[in-house]
CSV table of N, CA and C in Angstrom, one decimal:
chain,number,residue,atom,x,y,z
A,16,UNK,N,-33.9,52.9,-53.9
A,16,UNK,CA,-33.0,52.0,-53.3
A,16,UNK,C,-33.2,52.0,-51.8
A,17,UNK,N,-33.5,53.1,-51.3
A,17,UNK,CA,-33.5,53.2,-49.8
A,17,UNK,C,-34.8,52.4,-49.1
A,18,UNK,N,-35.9,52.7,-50.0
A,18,UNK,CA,-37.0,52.3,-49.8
A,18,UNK,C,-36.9,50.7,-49.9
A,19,UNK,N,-36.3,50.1,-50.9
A,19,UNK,CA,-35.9,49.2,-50.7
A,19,UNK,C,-35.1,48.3,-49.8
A,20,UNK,N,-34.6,48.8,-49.1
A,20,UNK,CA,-33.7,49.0,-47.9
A,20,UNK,C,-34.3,48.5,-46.8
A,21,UNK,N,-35.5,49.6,-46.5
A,21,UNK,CA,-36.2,49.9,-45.3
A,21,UNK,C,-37.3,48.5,-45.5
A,22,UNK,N,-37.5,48.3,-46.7
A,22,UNK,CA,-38.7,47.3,-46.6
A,22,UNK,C,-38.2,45.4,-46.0
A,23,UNK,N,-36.9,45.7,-46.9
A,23,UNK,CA,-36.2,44.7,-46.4
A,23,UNK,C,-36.0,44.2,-44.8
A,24,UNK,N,-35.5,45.4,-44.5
A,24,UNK,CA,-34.8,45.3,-43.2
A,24,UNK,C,-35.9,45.3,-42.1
A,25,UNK,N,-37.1,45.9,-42.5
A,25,UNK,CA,-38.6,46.0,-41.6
A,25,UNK,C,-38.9,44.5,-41.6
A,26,UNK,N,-38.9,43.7,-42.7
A,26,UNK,CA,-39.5,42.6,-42.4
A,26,UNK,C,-39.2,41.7,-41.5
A,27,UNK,N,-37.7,41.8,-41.3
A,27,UNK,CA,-37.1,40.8,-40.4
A,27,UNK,C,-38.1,41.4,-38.6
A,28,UNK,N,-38.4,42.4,-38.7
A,28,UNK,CA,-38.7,42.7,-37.4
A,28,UNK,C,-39.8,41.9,-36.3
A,29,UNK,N,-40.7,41.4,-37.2
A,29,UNK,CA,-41.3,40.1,-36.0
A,29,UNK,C,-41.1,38.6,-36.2
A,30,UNK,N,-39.6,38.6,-37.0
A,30,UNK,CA,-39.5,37.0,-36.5
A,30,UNK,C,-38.4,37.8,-35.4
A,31,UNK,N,-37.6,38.6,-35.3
A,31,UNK,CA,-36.8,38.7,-34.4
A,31,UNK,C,-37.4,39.3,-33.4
A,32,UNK,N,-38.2,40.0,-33.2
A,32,UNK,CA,-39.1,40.2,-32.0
A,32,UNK,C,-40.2,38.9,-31.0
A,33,UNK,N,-40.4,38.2,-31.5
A,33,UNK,CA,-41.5,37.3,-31.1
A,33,UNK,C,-41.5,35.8,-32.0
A,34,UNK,N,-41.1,35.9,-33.4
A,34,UNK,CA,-40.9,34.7,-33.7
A,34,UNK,C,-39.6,33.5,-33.3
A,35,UNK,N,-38.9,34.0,-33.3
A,35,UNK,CA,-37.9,33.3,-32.3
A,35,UNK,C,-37.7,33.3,-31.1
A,36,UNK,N,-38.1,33.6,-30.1
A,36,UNK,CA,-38.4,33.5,-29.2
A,36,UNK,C,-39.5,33.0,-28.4
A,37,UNK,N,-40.3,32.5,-29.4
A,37,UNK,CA,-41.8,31.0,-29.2
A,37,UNK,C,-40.5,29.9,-29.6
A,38,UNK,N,-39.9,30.0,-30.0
A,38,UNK,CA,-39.2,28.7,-30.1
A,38,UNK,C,-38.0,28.4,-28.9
A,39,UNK,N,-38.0,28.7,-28.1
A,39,UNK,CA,-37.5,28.5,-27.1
A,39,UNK,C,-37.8,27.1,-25.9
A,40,UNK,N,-39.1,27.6,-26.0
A,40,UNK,CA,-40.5,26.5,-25.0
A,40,UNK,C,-39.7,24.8,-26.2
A,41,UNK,N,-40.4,24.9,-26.8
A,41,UNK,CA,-39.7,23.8,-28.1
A,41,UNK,C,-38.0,22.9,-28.3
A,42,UNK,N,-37.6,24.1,-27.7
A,42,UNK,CA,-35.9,23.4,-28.5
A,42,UNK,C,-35.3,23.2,-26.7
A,43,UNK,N,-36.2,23.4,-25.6
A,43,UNK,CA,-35.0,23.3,-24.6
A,43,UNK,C,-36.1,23.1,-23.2
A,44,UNK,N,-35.9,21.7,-22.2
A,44,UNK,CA,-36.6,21.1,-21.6
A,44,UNK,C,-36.8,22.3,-20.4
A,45,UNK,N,-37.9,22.1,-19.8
A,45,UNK,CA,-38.4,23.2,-19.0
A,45,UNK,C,-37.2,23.4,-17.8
A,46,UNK,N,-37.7,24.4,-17.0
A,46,UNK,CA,-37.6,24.5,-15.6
A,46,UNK,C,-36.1,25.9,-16.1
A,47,UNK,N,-35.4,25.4,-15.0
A,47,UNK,CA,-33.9,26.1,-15.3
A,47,UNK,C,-33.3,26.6,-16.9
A,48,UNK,N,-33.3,25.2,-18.1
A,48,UNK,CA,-32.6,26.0,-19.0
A,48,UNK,C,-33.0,26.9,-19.6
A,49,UNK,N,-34.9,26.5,-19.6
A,49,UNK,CA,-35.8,27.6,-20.3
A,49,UNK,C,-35.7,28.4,-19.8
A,50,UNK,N,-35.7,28.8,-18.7
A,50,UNK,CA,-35.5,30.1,-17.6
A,50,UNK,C,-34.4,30.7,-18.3
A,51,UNK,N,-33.3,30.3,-18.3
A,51,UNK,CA,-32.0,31.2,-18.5
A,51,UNK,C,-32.2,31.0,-20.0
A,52,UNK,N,-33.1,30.5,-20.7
A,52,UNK,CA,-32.8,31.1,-22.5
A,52,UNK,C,-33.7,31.9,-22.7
A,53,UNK,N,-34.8,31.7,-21.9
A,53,UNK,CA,-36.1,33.3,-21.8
A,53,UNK,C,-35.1,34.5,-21.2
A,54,UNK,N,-33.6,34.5,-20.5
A,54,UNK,CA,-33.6,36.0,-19.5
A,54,UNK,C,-32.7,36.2,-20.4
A,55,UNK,N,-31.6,35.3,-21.4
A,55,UNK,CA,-30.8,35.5,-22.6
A,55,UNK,C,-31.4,36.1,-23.1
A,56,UNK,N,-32.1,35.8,-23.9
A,56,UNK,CA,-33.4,36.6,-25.4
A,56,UNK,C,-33.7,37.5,-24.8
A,57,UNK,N,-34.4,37.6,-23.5
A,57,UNK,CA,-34.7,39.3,-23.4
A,57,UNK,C,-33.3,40.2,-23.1
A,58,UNK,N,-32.4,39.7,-22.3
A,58,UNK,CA,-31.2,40.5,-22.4
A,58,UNK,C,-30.6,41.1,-23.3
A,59,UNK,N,-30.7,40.3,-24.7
A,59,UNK,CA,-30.2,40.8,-25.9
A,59,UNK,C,-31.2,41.4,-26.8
A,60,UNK,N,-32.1,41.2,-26.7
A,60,UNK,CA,-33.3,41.9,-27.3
A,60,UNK,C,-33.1,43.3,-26.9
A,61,UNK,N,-33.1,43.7,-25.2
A,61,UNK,CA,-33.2,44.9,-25.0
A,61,UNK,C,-31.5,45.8,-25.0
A,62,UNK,N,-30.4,45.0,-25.1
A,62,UNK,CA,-29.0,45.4,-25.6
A,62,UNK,C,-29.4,45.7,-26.7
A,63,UNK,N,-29.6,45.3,-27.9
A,63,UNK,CA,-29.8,45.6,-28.9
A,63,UNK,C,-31.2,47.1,-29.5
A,64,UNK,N,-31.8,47.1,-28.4
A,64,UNK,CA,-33.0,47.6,-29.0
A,64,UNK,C,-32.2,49.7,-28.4
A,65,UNK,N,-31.1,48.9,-27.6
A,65,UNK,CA,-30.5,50.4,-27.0
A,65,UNK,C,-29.1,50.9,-27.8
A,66,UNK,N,-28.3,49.7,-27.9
A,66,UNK,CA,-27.6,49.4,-28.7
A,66,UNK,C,-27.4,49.9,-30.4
A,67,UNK,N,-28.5,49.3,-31.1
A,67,UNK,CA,-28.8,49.4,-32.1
A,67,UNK,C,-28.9,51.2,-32.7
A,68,UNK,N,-29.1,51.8,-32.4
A,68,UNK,CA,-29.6,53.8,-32.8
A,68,UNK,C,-28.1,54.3,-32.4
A,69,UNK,N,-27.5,53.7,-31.2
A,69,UNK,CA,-26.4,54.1,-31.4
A,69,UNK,C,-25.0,53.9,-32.3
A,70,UNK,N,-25.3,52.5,-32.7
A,70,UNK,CA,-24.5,52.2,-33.9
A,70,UNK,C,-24.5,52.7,-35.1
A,71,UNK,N,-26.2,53.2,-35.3
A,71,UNK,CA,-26.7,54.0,-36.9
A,71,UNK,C,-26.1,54.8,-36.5
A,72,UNK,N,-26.2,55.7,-35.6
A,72,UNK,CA,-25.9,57.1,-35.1
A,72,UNK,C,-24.3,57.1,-35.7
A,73,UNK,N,-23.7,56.6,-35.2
A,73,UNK,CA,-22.1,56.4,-35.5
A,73,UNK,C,-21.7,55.7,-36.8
A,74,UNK,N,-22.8,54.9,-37.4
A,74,UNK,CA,-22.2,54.9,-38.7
A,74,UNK,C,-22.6,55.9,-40.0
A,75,UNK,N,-23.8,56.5,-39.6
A,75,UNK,CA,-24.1,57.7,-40.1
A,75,UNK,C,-23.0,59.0,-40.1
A,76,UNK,N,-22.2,59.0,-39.1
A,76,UNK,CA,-21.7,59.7,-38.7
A,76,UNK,C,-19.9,59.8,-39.8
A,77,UNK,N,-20.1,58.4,-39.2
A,77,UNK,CA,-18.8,58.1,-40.3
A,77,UNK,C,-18.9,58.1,-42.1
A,78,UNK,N,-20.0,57.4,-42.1
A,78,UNK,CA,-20.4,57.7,-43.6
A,78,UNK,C,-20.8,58.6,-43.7
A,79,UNK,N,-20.5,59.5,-44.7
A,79,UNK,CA,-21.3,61.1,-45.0
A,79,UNK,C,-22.6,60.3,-46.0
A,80,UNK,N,-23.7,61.5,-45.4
A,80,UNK,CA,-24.6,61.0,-46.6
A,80,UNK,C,-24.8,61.5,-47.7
A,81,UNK,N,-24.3,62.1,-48.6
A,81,UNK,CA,-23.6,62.2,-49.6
A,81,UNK,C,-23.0,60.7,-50.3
């Protein structure tokens, strides 16, 4: 099950790293708004990439693993 888990949840990792984030240039005319939806995506990208170990951390913590 766990293995299952991890495989799942690994996959999503390069549409969310890099494949959504080519779609940006595409859905929004250049200059300014692409600017501020390229500094969005990496702001949350790196919130989340700090973000994220702390929330396991704390839900591990809450859930016994047992």
């Amino acid at each position: 099950m766990t293995l299952a888990v991890a495989l799942a949840c690994g996959s999503f990792g390069p549409v969310v790293s890099g494949g959504l984030s080519s779609l940006i240039t595409g859905l929004l005319p250049a200059g300014g708004p692409c600017d501020r939806a390229y500094a969005l995506d990496a702001a949350v990208y790196n919130a989340a990439s700090v973000a994220g170990p702390a929330v396991a951390g704390a839900a591990a913590a809450v859930a016994s693993p047992q």
